[in-house]
XYZ file of C-alpha atoms in Angstrom:
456
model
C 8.126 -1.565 -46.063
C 8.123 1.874 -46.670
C 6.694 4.333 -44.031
C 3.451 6.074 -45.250
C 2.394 2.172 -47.036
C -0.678 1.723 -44.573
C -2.030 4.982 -45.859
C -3.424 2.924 -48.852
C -6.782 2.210 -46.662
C -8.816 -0.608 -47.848
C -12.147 1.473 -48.399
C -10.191 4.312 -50.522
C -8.281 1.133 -52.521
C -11.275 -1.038 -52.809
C -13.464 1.994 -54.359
C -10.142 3.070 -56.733
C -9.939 -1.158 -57.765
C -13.216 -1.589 -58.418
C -14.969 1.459 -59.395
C -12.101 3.586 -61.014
C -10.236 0.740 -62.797
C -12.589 -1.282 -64.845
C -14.147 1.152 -67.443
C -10.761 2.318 -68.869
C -10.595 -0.805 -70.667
C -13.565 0.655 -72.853
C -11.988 3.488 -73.864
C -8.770 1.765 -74.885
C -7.176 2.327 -77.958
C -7.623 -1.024 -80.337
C -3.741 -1.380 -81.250
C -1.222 -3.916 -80.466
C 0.013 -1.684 -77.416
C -3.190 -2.722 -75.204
C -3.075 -6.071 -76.408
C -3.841 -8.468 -72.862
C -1.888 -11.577 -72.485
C -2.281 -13.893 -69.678
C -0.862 -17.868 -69.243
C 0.601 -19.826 -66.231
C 3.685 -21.554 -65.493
C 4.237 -24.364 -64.969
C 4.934 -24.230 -61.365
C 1.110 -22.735 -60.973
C 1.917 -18.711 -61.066
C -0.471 -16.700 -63.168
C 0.873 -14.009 -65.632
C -1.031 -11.055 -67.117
C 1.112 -8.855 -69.730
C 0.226 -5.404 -70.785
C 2.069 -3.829 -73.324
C 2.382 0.041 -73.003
C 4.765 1.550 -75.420
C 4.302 5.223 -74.647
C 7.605 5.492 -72.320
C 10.391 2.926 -71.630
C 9.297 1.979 -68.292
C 7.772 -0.925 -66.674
C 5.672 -1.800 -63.681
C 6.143 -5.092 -61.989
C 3.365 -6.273 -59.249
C 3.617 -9.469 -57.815
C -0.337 -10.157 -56.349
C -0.751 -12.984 -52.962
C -4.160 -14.467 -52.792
C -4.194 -13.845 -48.904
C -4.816 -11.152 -46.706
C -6.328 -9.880 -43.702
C -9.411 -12.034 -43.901
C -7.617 -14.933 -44.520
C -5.612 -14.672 -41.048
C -5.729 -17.786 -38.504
C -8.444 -16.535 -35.364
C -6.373 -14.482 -32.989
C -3.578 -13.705 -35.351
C -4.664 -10.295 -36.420
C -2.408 -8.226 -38.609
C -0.121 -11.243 -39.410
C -1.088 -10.501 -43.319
C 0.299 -6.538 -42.766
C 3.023 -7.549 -40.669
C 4.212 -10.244 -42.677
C 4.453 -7.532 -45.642
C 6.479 -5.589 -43.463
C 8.785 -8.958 -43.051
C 9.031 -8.851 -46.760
C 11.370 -6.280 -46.780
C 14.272 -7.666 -44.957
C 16.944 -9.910 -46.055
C 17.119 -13.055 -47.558
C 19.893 -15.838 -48.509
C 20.570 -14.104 -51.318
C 20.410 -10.051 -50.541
C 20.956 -8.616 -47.177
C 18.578 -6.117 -45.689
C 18.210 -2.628 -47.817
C 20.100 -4.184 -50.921
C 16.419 -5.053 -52.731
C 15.297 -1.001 -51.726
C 18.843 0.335 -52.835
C 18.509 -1.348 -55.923
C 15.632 0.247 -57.411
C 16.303 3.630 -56.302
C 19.469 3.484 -57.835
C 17.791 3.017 -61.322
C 15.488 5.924 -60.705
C 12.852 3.464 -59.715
C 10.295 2.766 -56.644
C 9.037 0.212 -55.054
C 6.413 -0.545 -52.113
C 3.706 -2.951 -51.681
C 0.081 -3.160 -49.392
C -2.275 -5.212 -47.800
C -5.969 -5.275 -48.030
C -8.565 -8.083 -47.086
C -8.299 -10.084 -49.939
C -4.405 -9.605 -51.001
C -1.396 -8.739 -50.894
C 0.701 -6.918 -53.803
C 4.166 -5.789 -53.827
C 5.110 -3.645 -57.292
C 8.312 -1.909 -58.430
C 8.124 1.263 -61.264
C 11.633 1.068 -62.861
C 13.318 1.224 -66.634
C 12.194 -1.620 -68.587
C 15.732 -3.052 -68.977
C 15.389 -3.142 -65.083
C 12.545 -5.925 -65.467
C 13.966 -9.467 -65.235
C 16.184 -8.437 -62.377
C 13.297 -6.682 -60.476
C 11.268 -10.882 -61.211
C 14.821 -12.084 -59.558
C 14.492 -9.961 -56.613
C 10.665 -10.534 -56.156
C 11.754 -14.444 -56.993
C 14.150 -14.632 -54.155
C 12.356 -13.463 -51.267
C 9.340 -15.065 -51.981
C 11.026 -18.467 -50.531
C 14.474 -17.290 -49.006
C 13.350 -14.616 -46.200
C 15.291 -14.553 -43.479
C 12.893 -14.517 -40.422
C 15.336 -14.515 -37.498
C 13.823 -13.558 -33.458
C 15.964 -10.309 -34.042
C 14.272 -9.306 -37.265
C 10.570 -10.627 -36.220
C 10.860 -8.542 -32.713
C 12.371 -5.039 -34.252
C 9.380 -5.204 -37.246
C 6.820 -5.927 -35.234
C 7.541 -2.462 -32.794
C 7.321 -1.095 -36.152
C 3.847 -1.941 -36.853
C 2.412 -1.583 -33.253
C 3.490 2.048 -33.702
C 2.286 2.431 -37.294
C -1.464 1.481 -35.295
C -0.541 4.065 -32.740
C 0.327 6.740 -34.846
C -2.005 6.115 -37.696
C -5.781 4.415 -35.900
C -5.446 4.936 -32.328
C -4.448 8.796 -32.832
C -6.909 9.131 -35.327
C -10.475 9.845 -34.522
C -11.731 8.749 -38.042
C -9.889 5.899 -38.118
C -11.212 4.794 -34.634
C -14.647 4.877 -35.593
C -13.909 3.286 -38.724
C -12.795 0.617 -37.129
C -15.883 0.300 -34.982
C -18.005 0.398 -37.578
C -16.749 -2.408 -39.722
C -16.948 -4.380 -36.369
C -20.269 -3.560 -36.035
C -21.414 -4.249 -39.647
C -19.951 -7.462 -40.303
C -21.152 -9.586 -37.890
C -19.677 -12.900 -38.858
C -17.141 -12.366 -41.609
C -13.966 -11.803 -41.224
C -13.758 -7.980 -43.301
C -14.649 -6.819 -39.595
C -11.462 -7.077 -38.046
C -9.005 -4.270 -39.155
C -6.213 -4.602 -41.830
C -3.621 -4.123 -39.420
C -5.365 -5.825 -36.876
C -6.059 -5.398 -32.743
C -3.484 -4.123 -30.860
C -3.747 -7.074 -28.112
C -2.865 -9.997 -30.958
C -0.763 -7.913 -32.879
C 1.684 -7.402 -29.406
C 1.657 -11.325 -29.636
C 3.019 -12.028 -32.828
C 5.670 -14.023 -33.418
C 8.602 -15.946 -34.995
C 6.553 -18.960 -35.492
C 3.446 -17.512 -36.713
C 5.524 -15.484 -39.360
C 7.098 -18.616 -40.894
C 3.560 -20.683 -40.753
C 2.146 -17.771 -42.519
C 4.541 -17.650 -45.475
C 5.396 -21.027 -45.799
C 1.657 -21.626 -46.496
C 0.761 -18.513 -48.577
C 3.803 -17.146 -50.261
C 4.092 -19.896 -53.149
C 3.637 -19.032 -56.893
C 0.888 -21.067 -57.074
C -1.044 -18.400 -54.599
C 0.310 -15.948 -56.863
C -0.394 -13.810 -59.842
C 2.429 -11.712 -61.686
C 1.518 -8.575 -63.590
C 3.769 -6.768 -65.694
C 2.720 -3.504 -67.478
C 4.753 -1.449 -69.894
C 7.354 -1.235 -72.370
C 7.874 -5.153 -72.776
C 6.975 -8.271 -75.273
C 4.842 -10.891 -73.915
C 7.181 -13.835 -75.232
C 10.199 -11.548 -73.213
C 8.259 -11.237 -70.079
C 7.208 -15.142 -70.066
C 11.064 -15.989 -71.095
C 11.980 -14.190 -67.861
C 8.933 -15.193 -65.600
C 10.076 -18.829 -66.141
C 14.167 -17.660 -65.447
C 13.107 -16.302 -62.673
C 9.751 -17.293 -60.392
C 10.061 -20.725 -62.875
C 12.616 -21.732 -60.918
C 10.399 -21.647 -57.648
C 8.422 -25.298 -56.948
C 5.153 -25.505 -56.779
C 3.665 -24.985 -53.115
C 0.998 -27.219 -51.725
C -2.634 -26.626 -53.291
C -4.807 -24.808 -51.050
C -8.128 -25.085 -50.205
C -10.745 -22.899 -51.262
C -11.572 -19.681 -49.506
C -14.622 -20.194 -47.878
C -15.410 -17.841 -45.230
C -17.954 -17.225 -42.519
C -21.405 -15.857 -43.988
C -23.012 -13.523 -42.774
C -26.766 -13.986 -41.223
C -29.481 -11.768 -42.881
C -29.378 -8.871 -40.781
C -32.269 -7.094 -39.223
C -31.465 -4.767 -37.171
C -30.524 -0.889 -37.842
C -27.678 -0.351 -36.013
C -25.069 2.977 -34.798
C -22.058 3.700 -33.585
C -20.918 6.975 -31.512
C -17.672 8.541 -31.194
C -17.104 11.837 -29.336
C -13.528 13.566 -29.637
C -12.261 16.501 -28.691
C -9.881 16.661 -31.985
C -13.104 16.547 -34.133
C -14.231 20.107 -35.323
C -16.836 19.355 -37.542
C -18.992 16.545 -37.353
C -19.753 14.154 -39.815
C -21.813 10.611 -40.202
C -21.787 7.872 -42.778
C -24.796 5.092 -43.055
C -23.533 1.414 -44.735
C -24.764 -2.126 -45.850
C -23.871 -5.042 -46.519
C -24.373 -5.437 -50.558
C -23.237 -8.257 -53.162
C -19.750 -7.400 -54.764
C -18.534 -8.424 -58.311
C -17.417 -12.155 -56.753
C -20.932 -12.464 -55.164
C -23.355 -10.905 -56.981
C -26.121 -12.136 -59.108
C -25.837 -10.929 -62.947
C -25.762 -7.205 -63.343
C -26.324 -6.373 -59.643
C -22.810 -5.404 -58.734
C -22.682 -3.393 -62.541
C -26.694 -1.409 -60.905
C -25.327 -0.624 -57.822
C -21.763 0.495 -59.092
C -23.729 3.096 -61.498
C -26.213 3.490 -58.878
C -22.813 4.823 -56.212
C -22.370 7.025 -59.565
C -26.035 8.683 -59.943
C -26.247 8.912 -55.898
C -23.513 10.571 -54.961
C -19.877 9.663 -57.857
C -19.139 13.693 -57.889
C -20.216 17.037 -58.426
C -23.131 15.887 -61.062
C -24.428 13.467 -58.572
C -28.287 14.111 -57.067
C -26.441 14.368 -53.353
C -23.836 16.727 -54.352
C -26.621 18.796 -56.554
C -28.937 18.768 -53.965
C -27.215 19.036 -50.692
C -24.858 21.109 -51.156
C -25.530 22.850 -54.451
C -29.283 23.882 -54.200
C -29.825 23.427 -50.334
C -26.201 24.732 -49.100
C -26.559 22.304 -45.685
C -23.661 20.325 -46.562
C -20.047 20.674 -46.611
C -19.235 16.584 -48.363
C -21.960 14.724 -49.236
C -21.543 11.246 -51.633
C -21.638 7.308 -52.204
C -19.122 4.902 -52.764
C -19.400 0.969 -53.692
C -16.297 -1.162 -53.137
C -16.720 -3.969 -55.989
C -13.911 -5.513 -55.923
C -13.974 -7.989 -52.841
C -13.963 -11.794 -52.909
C -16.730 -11.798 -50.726
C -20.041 -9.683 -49.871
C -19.170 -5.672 -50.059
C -20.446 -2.503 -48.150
C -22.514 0.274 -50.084
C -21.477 3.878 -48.422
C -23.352 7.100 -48.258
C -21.810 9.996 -45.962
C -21.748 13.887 -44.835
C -20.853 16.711 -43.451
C -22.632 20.058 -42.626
C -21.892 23.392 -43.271
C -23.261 26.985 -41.873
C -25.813 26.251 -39.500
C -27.234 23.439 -40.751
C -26.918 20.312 -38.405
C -25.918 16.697 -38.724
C -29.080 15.473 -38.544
C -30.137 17.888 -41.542
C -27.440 16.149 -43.439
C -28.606 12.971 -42.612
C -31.660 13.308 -43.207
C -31.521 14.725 -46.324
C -29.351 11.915 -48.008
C -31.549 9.708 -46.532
C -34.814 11.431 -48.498
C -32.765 10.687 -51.797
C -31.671 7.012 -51.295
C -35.604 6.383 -51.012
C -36.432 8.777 -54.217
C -34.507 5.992 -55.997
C -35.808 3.124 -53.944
C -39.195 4.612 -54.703
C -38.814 6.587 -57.885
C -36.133 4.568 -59.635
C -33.857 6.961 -62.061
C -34.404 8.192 -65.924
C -32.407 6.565 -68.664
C -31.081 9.764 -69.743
C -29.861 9.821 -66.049
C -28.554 6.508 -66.005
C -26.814 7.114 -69.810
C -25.106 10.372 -68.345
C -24.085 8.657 -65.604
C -22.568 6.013 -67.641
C -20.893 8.285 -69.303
C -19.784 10.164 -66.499
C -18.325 7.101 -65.170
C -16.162 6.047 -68.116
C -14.607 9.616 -67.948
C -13.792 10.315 -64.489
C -11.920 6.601 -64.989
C -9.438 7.491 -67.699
C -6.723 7.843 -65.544
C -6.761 4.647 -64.596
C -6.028 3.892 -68.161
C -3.842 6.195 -68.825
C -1.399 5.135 -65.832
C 0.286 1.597 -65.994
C 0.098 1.259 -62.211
C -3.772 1.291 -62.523
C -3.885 -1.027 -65.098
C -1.667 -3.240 -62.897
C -3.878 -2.796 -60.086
C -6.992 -3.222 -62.211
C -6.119 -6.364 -63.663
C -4.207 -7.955 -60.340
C -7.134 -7.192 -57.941
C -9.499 -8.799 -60.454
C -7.369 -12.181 -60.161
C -6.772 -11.943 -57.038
C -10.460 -11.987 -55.830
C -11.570 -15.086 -58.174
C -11.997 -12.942 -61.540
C -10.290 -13.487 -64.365
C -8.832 -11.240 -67.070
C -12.037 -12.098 -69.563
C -14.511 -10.898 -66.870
C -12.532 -7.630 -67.225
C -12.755 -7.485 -71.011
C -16.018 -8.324 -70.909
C -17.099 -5.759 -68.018
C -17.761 -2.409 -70.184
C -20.872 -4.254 -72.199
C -22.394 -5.538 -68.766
C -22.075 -1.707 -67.595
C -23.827 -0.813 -70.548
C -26.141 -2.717 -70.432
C -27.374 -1.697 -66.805
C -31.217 -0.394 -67.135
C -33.238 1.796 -65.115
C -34.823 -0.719 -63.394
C -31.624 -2.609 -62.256
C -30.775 0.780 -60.276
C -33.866 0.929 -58.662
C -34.403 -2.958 -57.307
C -30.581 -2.231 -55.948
C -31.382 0.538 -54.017
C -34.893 -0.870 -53.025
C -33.462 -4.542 -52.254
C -30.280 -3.427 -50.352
C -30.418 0.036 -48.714
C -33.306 0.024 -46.444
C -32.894 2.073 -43.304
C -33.622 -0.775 -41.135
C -30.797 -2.301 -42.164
C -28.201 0.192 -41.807
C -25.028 0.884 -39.533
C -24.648 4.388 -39.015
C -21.433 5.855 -38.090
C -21.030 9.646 -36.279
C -18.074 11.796 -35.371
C -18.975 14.348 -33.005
C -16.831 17.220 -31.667
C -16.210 17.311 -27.918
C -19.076 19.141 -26.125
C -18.395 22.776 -24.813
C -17.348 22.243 -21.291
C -17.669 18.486 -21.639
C -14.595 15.603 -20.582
């Protein structure tokens, strides 16, 4: 694994899956080159081929239906440190030789762990492909997992923590947040998990782990770029065809969690902190979850609230009022279970936190109470589709668009079909999602406060 990999937060991914990925597909040009292909092989592995003929290069993501939710009780960041383990040799390819390969070609590679999944991709030439499917082939049943190995890569990770949560005063209350909003499902435990289980990780519980997960029938290929989708199948079944099939698991049922009640907060106070901030969550239906057109209302609802520098908290805290350095929303969608709704800030001048607070507060209940215009909602709609062209216009987001999707239970017609829900979102959707989910009694509230003058 490379070194900066646990950088790709969930939140920040979740928010980039779900709500920067899916539009792009509307705005697609109609020709053969964004033609969607999809089938399975025989051995159980889903495929998803994009053609993208505007340079000779392909990406290659290989997508695990497990992550940090799925992890046994007390095994905490097995899921991250088992992608770490992914990285060393095999039967086939010593240590280094899979890395060396694709930066000899010009290429990179890396790979990352959220709740739901875990996806390793390679960017290299497109004549690089079927030998980047033999590489990603091999080590998905030959790893290597000696005591040496398992004992040198997990110092790695305990220090990755250290470096990255436990000097981090963001990341800290992050943490304790999610642990305080989820009550009973597993999304509150971090990605890379507690420090106490993580020091107790082991040979055995890195072999269980990927002897049960790391099967192509847990697994969805998706290959986007300069390629054919007959020549990508032809070397999908050389390659991961070759693999058996693992044993069928079970489905992914989870812990609910209990209606909640209670309006809760959380408190940190650092000296390293300079300016303080605060961010207020619930718990909200995601794509996976929700009933029809809820998770489409409150994705355009993160848009009209506070998507950008049109949004009514951006426009009104910090535009016309001036009390706020950062003020917006966010909704990760993409999640195979329930999802949190965000709204955040930061001060600026003299204002104080509380100002902030509870100013963004007075417009999550003008929309609760008010609901939104549909010129609002149509600008916003269009707003959305732009700021998400990117995502188009890169083949690593389309990768990561369509793998995320399949990874979480969706399927690559839910994505084709997704620009007509958004479209169809009304005025009214918007405001029973904001009235139905973010009451104030119902919130966890998160603040990072600088050290006290003359305080310990």
């Amino acid at each position: 694994m490379k070194p900066d990999l646990y950088r790709l937060c969930v939140a920040s991914l979740a928010l980039f899956l779900g709500l920067a990925g899916m539009p792009a597909l509307a705005e697609a040009p109609a020709g053969k080159e964004w033609q969607v292909s999809s089938f399975v092989l025989d051995n159980g592995m889903e495929v998803v081929v994009i053609p993208d003929r505007r340079a000779p290069i392909a990406t290659h993501m290989v997508w695990y239906k497990v992550g940090s939710a799925d992890e046994p009780p007390g095994k905490s960041g097995i899921a991250h440190f088992f992608e770490h383990l992914m990285f060393k040799g095999t039967r086939n390819h010593a240590a280094g030789e899979f890395d060396r390969a694709v930066a000899e070609i010009g290429g990179n590679n890396n790979a990352f762990t959220s709740y739901d999944y875990t996806a390793y991709f390679e960017m290299v030439p497109a004549d690089a492909l079927e030998r980047m499917m033999a590489f990603e082939a091999d080590r998905m049943r030959n790893l290597l997992l000696t005591e040496e190995v398992i004992a040198t890569e997990r110092d790695v990770v305990l220090e990755e923590r250290r470096s990255r949560v436990d000097n981090d005063p963001s990341a800290l209350l992050d943490e304790e947040v999610s642990a305080t909003l989820w009550q009973n499902q597993p999304y509150r435990i971090p990605v890379i998990g507690w420090m106490q289980e993580m020091e107790q990780l082991n040979r055995a519980d890195a072999q269980a782990f990927y002897d049960r997960y790391y099967t192509p029938n847990n697994a969805v290929l998706v290959v986007a770029g300069d390629v054919e989708a007959e020549a990508v199948k032809a070397m999908a079944e050389r390659t991961y065809g070759k693999i058996a099939r693992g044993p069928d698991l079970p489905p992914r049922l989870r812990p609910v969690e209990p209606e909640q009640n209670t309006r809760r907060t959380v408190t940190l106070t650092d000296g390293r902190v300079s300016v303080p901030s605060f961010s207020a969550q619930w718990v909200v239906p995601s794509y996976s979850t929700a009933k029809p057109g809820e998770a489409e209302a409150l994705d355009l609802l993160a848009e009209i609230l506070g998507g950008g520098t049109r949004s009514r908290l951006y426009q009104e805290l910090v535009v016309k009022q001036g009390i706020a350095a950062s003020a917006g929303a966010s909704y990760s969608g993409t999640m195979l279970d329930d999802t949190s709704f965000a709204v955040y800030g930061a001060p600026r001048g003299d204002a104080s936190l509380e100002d902030v607070e509870q100013a963004v507060a007075k417009e999550v209940a003008r929309i609760a109470s008010d609901g939104v215009t549909a010129d609002e909602l149509e600008k916003a709609k269009k707003r959305f589709v732009r700021a998400t062209i990117f995502a188009r216009d890169r083949q690593s987001g389309m990768a990561n668009i369509f793998g995320s999707t399949l990874a979480t239970g969706g399927t690559v017609q839910d994505l084709q079909e997704w620009p007509d829900r958004i479209a169809k979102v009304t005025p009214e959707q918007v405001k029973a999602a904001a009235a139905r989910y973010l009451l104030p009694s119902r919130s966890t509230t998160g603040y990072l406060l600088p050290q006290a003058k003359g305080g310990n």
